[in-house]
PDB file of C-alpha atoms and ligand atoms in Angstrom:
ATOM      1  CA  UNK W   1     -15.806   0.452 -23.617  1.00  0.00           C
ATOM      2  CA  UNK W   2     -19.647   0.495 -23.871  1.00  0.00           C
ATOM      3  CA  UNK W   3     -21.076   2.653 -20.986  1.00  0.00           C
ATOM      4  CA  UNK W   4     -24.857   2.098 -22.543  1.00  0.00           C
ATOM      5  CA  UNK W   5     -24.482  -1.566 -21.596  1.00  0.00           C
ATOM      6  CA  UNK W   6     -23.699  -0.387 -17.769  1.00  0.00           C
ATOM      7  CA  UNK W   7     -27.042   0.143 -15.793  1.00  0.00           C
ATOM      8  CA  UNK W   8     -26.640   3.512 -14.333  1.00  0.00           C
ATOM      9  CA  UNK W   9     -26.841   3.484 -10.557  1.00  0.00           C
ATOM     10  CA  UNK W  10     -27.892   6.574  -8.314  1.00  0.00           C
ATOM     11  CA  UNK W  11     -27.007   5.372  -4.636  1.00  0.00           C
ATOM     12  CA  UNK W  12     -28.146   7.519  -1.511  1.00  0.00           C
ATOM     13  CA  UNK W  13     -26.138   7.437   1.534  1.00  0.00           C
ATOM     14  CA  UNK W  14     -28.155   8.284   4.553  1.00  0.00           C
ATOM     15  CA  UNK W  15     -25.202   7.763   6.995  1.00  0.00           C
ATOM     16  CA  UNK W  16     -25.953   8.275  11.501  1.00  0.00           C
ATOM     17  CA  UNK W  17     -29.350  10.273   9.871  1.00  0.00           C
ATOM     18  CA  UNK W  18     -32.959   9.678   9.991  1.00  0.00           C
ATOM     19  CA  UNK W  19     -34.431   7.419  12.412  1.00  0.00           C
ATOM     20  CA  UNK W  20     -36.885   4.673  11.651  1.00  0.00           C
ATOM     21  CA  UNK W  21     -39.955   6.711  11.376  1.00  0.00           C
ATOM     22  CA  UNK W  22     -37.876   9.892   9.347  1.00  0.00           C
ATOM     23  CA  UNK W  23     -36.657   7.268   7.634  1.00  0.00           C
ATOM     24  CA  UNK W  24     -40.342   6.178   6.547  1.00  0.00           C
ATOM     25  CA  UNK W  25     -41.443   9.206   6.118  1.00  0.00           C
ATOM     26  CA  UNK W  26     -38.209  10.121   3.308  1.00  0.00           C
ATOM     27  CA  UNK W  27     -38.987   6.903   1.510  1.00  0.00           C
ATOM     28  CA  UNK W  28     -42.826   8.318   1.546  1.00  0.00           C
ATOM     29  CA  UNK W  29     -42.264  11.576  -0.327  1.00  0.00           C
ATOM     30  CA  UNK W  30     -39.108   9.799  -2.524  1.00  0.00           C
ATOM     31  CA  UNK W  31     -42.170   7.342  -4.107  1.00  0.00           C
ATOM     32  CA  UNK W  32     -44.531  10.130  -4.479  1.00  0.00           C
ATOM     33  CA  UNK W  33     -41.180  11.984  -6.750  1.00  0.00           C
ATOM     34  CA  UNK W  34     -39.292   9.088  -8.191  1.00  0.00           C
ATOM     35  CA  UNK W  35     -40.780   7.311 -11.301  1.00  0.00           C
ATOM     36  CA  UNK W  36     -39.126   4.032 -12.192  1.00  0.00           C
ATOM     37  CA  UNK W  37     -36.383   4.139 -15.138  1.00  0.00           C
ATOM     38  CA  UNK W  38     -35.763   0.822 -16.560  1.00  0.00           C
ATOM     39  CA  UNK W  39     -32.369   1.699 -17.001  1.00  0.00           C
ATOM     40  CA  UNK W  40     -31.333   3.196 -13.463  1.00  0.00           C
ATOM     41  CA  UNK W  41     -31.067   1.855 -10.850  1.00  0.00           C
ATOM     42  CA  UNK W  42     -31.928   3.427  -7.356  1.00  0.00           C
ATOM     43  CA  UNK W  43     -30.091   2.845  -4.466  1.00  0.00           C
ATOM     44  CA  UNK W  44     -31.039   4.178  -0.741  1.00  0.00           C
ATOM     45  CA  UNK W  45     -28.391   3.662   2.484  1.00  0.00           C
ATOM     46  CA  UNK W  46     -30.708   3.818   5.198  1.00  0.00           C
ATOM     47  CA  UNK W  47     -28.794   3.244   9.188  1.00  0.00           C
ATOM     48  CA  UNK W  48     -28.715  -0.983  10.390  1.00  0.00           C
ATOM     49  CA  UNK W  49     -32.000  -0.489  11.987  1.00  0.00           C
ATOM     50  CA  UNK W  50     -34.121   1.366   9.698  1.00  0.00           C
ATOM     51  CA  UNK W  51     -33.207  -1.421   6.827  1.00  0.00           C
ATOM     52  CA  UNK W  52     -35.595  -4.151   7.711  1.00  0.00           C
ATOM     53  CA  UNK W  53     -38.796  -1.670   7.982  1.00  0.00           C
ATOM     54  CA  UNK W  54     -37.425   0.509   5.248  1.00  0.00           C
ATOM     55  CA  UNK W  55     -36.969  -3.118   2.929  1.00  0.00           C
ATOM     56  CA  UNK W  56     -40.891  -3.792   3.882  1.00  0.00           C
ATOM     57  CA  UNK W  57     -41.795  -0.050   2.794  1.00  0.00           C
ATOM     58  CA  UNK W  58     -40.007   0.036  -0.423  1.00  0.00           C
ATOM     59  CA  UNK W  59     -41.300  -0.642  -4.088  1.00  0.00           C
ATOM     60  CA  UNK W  60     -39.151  -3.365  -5.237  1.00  0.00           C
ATOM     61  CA  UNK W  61     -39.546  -2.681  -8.735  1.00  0.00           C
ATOM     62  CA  UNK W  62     -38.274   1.308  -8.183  1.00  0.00           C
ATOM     63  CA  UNK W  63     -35.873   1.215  -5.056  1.00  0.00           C
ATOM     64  CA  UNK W  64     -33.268  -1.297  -3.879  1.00  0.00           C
ATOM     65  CA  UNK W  65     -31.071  -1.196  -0.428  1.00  0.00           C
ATOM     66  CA  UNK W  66     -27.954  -1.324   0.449  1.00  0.00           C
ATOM     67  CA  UNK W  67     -25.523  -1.324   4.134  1.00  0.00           C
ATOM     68  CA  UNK W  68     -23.696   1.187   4.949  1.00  0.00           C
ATOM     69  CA  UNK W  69     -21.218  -1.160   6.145  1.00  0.00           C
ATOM     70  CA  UNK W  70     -21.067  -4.465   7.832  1.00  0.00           C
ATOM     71  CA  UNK W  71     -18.665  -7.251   9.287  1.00  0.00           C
ATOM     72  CA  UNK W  72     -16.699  -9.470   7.185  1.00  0.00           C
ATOM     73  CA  UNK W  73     -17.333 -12.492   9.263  1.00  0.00           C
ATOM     74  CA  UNK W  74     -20.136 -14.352   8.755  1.00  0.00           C
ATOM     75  CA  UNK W  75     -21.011 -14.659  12.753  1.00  0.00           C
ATOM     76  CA  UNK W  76     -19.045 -14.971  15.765  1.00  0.00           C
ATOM     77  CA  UNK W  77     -18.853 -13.522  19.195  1.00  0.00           C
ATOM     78  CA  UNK W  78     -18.805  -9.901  17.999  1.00  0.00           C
ATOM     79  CA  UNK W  79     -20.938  -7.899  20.333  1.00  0.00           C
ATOM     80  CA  UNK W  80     -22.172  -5.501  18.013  1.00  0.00           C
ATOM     81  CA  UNK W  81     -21.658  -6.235  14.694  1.00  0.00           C
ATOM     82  CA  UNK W  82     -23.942  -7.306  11.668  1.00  0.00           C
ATOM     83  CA  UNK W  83     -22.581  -9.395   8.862  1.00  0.00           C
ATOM     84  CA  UNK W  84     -23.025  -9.614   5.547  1.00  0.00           C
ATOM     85  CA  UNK W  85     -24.728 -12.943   5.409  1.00  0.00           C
ATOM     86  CA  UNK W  86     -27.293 -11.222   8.104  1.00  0.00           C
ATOM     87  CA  UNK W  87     -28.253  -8.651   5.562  1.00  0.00           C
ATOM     88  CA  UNK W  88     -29.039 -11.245   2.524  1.00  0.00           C
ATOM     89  CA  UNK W  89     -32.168 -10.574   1.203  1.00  0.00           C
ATOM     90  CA  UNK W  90     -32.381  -7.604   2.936  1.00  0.00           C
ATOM     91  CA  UNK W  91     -30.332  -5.888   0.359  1.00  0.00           C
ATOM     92  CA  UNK W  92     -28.576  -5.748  -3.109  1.00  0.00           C
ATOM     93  CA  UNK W  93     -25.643  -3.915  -2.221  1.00  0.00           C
ATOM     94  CA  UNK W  94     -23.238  -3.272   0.751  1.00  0.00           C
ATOM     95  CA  UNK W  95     -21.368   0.141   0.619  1.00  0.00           C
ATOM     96  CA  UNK W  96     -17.472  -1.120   1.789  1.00  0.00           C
ATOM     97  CA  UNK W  97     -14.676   1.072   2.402  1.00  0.00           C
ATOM     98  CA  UNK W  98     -16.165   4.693   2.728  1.00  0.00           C
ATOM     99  CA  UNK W  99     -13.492   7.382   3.457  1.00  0.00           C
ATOM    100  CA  UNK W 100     -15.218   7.668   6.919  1.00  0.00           C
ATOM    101  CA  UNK W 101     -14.892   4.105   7.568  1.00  0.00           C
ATOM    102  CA  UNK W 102     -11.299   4.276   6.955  1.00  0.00           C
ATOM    103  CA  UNK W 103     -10.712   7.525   8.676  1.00  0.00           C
ATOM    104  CA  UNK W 104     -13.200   7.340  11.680  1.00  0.00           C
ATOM    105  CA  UNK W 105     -13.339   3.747  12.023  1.00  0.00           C
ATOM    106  CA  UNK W 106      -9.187   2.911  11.454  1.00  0.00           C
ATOM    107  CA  UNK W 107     -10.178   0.385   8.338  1.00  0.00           C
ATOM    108  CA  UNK W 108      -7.255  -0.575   7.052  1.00  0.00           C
ATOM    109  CA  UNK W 109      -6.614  -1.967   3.335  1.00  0.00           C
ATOM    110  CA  UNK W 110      -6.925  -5.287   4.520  1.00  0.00           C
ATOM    111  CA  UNK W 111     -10.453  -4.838   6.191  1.00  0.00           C
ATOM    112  CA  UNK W 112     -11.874  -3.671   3.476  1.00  0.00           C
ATOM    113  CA  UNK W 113     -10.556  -6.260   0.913  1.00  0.00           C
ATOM    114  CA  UNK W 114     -11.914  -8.939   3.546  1.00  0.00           C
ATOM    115  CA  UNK W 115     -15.417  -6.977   3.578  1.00  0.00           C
ATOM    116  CA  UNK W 116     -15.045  -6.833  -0.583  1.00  0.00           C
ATOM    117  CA  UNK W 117     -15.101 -10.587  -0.299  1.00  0.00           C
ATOM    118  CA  UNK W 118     -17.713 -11.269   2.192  1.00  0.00           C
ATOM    119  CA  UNK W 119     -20.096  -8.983   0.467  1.00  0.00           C
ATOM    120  CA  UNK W 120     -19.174 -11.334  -2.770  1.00  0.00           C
ATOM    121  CA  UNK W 121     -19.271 -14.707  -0.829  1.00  0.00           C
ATOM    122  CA  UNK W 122     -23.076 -13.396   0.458  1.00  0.00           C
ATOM    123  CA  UNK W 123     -24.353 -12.640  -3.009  1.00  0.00           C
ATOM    124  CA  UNK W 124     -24.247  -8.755  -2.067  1.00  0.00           C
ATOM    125  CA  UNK W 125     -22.764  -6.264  -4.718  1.00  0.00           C
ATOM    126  CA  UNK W 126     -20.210  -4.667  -2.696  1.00  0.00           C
ATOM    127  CA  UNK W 127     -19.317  -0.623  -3.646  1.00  0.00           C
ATOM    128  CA  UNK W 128     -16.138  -0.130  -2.513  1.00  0.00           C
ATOM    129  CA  UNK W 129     -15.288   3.339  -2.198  1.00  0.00           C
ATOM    130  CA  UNK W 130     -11.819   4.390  -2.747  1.00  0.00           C
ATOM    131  CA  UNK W 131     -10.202   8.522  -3.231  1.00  0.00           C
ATOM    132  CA  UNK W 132      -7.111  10.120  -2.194  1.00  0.00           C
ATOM    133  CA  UNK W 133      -7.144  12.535   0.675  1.00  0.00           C
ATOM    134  CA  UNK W 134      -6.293  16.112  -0.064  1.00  0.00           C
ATOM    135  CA  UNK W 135      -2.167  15.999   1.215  1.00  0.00           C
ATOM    136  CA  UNK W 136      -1.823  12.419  -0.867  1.00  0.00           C
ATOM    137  CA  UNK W 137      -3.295  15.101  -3.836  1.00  0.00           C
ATOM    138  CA  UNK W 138      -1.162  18.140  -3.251  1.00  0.00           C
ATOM    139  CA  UNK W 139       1.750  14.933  -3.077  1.00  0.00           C
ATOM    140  CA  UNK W 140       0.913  14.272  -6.521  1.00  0.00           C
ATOM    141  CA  UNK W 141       0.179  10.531  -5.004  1.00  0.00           C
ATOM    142  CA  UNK W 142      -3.565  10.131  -6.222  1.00  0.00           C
ATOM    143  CA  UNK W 143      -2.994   7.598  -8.760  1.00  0.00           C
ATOM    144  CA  UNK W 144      -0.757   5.598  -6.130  1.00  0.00           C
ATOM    145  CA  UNK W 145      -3.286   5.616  -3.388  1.00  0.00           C
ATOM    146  CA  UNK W 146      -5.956   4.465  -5.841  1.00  0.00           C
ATOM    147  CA  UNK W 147      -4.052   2.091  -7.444  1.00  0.00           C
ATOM    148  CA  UNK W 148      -2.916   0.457  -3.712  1.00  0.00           C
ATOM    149  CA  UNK W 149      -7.340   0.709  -2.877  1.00  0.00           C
ATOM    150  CA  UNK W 150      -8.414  -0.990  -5.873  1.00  0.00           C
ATOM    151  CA  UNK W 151      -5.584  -3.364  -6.147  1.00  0.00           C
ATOM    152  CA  UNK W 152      -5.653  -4.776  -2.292  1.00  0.00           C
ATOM    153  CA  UNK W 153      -9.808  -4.223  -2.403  1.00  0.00           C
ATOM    154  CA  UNK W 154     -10.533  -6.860  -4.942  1.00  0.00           C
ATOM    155  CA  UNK W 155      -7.150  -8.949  -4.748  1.00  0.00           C
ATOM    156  CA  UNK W 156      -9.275 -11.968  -3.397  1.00  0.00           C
ATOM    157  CA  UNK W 157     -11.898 -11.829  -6.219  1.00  0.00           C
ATOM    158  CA  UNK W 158     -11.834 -13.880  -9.377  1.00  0.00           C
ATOM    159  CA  UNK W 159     -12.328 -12.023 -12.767  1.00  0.00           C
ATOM    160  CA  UNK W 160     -16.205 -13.640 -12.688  1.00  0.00           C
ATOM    161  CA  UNK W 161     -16.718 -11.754  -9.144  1.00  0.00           C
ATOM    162  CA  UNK W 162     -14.889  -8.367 -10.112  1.00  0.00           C
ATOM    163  CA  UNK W 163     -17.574  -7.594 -12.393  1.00  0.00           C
ATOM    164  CA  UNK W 164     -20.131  -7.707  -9.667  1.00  0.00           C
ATOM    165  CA  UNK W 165     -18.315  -4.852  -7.781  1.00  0.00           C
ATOM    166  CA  UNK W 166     -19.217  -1.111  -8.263  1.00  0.00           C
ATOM    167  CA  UNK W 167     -15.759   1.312  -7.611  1.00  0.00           C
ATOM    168  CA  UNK W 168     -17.108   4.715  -6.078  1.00  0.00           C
ATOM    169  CA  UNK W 169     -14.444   7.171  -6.756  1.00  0.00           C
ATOM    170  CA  UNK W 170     -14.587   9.521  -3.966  1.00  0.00           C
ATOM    171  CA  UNK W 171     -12.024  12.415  -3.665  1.00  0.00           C
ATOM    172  CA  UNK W 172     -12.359  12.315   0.234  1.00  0.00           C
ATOM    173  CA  UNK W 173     -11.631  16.426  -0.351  1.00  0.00           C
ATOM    174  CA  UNK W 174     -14.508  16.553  -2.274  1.00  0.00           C
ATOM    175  CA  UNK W 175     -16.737  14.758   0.070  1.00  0.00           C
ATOM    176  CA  UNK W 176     -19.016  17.658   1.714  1.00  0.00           C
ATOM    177  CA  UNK W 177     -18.352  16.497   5.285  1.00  0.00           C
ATOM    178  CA  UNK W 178     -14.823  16.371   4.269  1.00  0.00           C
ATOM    179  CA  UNK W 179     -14.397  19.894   2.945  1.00  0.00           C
ATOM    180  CA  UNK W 180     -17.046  20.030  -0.028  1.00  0.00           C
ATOM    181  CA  UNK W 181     -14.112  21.362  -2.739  1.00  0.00           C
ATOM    182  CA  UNK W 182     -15.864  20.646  -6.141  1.00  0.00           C
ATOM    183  CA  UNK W 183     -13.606  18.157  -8.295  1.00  0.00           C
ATOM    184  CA  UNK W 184     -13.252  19.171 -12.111  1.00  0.00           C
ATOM    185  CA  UNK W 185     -15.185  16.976 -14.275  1.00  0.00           C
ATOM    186  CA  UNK W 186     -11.760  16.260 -16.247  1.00  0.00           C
ATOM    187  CA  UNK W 187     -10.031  15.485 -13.382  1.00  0.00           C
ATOM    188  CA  UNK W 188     -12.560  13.025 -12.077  1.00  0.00           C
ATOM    189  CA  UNK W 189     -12.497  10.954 -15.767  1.00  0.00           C
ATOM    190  CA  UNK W 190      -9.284  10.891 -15.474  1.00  0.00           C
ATOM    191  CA  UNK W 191      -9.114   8.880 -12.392  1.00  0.00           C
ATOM    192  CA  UNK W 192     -12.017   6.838 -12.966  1.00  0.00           C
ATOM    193  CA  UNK W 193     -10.339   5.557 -16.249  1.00  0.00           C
ATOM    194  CA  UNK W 194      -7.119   5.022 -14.523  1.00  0.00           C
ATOM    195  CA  UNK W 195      -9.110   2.640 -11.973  1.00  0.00           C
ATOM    196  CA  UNK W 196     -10.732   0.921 -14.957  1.00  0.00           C
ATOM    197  CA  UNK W 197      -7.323   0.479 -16.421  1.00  0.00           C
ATOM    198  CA  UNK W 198      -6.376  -0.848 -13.194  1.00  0.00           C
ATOM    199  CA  UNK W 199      -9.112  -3.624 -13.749  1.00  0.00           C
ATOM    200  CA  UNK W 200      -8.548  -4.084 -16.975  1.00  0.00           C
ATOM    201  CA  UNK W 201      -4.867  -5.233 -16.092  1.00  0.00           C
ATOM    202  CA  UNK W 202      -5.291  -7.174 -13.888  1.00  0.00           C
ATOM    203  CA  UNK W 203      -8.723  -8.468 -14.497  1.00  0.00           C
ATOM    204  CA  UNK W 204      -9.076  -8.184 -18.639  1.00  0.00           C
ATOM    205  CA  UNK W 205     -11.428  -6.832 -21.168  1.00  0.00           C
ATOM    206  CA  UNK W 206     -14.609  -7.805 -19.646  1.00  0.00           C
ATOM    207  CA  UNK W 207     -14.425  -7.404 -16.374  1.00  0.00           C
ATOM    208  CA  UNK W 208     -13.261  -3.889 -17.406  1.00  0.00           C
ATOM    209  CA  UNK W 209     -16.110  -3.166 -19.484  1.00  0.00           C
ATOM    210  CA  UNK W 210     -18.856  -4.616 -16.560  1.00  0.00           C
ATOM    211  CA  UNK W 211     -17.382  -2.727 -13.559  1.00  0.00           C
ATOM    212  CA  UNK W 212     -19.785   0.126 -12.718  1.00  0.00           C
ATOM    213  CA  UNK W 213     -17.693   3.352 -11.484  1.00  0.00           C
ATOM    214  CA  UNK W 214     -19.582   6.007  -9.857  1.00  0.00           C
ATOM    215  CA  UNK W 215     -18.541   9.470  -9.000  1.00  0.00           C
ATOM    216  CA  UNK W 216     -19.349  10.300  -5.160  1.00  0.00           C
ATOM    217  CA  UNK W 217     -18.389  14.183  -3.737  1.00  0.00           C
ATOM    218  CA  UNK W 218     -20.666  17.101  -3.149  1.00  0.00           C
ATOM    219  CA  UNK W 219     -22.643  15.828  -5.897  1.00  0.00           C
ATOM    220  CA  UNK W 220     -26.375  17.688  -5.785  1.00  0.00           C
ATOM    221  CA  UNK W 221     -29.222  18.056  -8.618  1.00  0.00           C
ATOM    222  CA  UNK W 222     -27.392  21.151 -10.285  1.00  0.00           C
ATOM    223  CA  UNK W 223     -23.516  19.118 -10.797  1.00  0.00           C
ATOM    224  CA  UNK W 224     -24.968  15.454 -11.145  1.00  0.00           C
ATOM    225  CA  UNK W 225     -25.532  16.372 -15.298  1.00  0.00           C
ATOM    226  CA  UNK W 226     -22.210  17.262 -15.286  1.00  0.00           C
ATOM    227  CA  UNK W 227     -20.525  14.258 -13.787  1.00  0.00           C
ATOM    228  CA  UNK W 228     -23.306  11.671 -15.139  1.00  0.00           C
ATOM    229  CA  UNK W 229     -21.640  12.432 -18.784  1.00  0.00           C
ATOM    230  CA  UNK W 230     -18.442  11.445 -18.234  1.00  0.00           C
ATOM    231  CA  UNK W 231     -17.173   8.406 -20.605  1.00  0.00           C
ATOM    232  CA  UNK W 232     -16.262   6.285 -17.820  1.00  0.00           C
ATOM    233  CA  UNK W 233     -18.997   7.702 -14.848  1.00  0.00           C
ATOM    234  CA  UNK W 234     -21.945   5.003 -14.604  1.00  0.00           C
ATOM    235  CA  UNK W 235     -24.061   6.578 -11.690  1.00  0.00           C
ATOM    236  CA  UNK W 236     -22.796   8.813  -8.214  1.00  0.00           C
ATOM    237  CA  UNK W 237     -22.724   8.254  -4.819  1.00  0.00           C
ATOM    238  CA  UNK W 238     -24.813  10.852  -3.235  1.00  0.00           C
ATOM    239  CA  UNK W 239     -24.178  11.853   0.261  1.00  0.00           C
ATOM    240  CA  UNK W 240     -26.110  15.169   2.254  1.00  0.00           C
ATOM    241  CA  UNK W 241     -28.017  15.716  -1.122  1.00  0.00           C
ATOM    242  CA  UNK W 242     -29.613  12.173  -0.888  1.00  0.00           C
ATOM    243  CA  UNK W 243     -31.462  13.742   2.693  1.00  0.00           C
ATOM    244  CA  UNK W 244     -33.476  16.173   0.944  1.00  0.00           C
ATOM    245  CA  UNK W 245     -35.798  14.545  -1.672  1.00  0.00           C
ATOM    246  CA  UNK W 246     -36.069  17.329  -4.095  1.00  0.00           C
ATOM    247  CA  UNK W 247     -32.746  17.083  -4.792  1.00  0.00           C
ATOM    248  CA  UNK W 248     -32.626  13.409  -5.252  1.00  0.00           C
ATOM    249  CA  UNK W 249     -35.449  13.339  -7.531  1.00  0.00           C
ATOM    250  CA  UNK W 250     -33.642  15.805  -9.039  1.00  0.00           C
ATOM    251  CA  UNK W 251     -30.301  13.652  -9.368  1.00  0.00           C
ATOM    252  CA  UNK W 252     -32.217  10.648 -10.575  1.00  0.00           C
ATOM    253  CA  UNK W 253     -34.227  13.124 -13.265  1.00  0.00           C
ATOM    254  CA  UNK W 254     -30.477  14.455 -14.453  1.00  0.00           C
ATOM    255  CA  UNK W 255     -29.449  10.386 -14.986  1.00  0.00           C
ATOM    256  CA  UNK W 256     -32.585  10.562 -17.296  1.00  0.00           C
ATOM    257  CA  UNK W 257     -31.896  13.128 -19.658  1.00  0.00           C
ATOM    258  CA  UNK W 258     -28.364  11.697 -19.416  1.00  0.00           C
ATOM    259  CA  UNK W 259     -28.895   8.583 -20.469  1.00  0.00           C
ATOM    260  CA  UNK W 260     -31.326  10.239 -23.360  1.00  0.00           C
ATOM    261  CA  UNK W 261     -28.484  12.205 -25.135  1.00  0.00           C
TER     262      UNK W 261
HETATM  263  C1  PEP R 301     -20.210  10.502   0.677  1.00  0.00           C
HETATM  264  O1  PEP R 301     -20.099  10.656   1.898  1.00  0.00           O
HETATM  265  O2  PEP R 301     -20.011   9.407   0.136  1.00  0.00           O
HETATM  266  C2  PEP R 301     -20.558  11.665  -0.111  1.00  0.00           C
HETATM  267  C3  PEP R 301     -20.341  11.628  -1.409  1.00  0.00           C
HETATM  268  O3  PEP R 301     -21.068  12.700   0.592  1.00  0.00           O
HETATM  269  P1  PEP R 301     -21.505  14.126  -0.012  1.00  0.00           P
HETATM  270  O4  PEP R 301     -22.368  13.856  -1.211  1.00  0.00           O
HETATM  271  O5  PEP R 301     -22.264  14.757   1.101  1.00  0.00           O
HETATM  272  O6  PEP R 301     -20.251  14.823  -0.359  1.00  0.00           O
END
């Protein structure tokens, strides 16, 4: 596996935080801290309504956007809901699946893999986030759970489109919201090369070697170094840290000196 071909991908998750004009204000002070890398790429989750202003804020050539989540029908009578072909152009990448999705929300296997394939079918990268819950751990069922996410997630997907899907790998105990516990660096490879197995089964060599698989709990400027080195970790999903800009920068400076080993 080559991880130096893999662009390494630093995503910020804003979730139900900062309005519009906080909003404008973060992306502000992250462009006065943030140089461009050629090879990372950065990734901000703004709310529904702050992506259209924050998309006409943004330098292009240093930040990208992506959903937090969106419908997997292109329109319909769905009071409420914004799809996936609504957001093209608005942004690169569409964040599908996230624990609190599937635990707040009731998204069940099959929603997801249907929002997995709309966020293909729009020309959006979809990261699908997928992690075992803390009693499926202590079960001893983590490869099972993440083996039935990934599997169902990209079972509509041809081998061409599975390499244009990133796989966050996020122990939902880990998650800070979630509990916060710290996931051993060993542990984590371990699972993300079991889910790159899992593509490389079903999908072959190449699409194994293209999928991006990013590491998303708890992760701050002081652990990203640590989890950024990992054989099979190509960038993190970055939750509460991705609120405070110091620590950002900070994340996005650690995927630096990574990638200058
Ligand atoms: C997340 O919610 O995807 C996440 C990783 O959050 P945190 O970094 O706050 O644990």
């Amino acid at each position: 596996m080559n991880k130096q071909s893999r662009k390494t991908l630093i995503v910020g998750n804003w979730k139900e935080h900062e309005n519009v004009s906080q909003a404008s204000t973060l992306v502000a002070r992250l462009h006065k801290l943030i140089a461009g890398h050629r090879d990372i790429e950065i990734v901000l989750a703004p709310n529904m309504l702050a992506l259209q202003p924050v998309s006409l804020q943004i330098d292009r050539r240093r930040f990208r956007l992506a959903s937090q989540n969106a419908n997997a029908k292109d329109e319909g009578a769905l009071t409420g809901e914004v799809s996936f072909a609504m957001l093209r152009g608005i942004v690169h990448y569409g964040i599908v699946g996230h624990s609190e999705r599937r635990i707040y929300f009731n998204e069940s296997l099959e929603d997801v893999r249907d929002k997995v394939a709309a966020s293909i079918r729009n020309g959006i990268m979809p990261i699908l986030c997928v992690g075992e819950n803390s009693e499926d751990r202590s079960n001893g069922e983590t490869r099972q759970v993440l083996h039935d996410q990934v599997i169902s997630a990209l079972s509509n997907l041809t081998a061409e489109e599975v390499t244009h899907v990133v796989i966050a790998y996020e122990p939902v105990w880990a998650i800070s919201t979630f509990g916060g516990e710290l996931a051993k660096p060993d542990d984590v490879q371990d699972c993300m090369k079991f889910i790159r197995n899992q593509v490389k089964e079903l999908y072959g060599e190449r699409a194994a070697e293209d999928i991006r698989i990013l590491y998303g709990g708890s992760v701050d400027d002081h652990l990203a170094g640590g989890y950024l080195a990992l054989d099979d970790c190509d960038g993190v999903l970055v939750g509460s840290a991705s609120l405070n800009y110091h620590k950002f920068s900070g994340i996005v400076e650690a995927a630096y000196r990574n990638n200058r080993k």
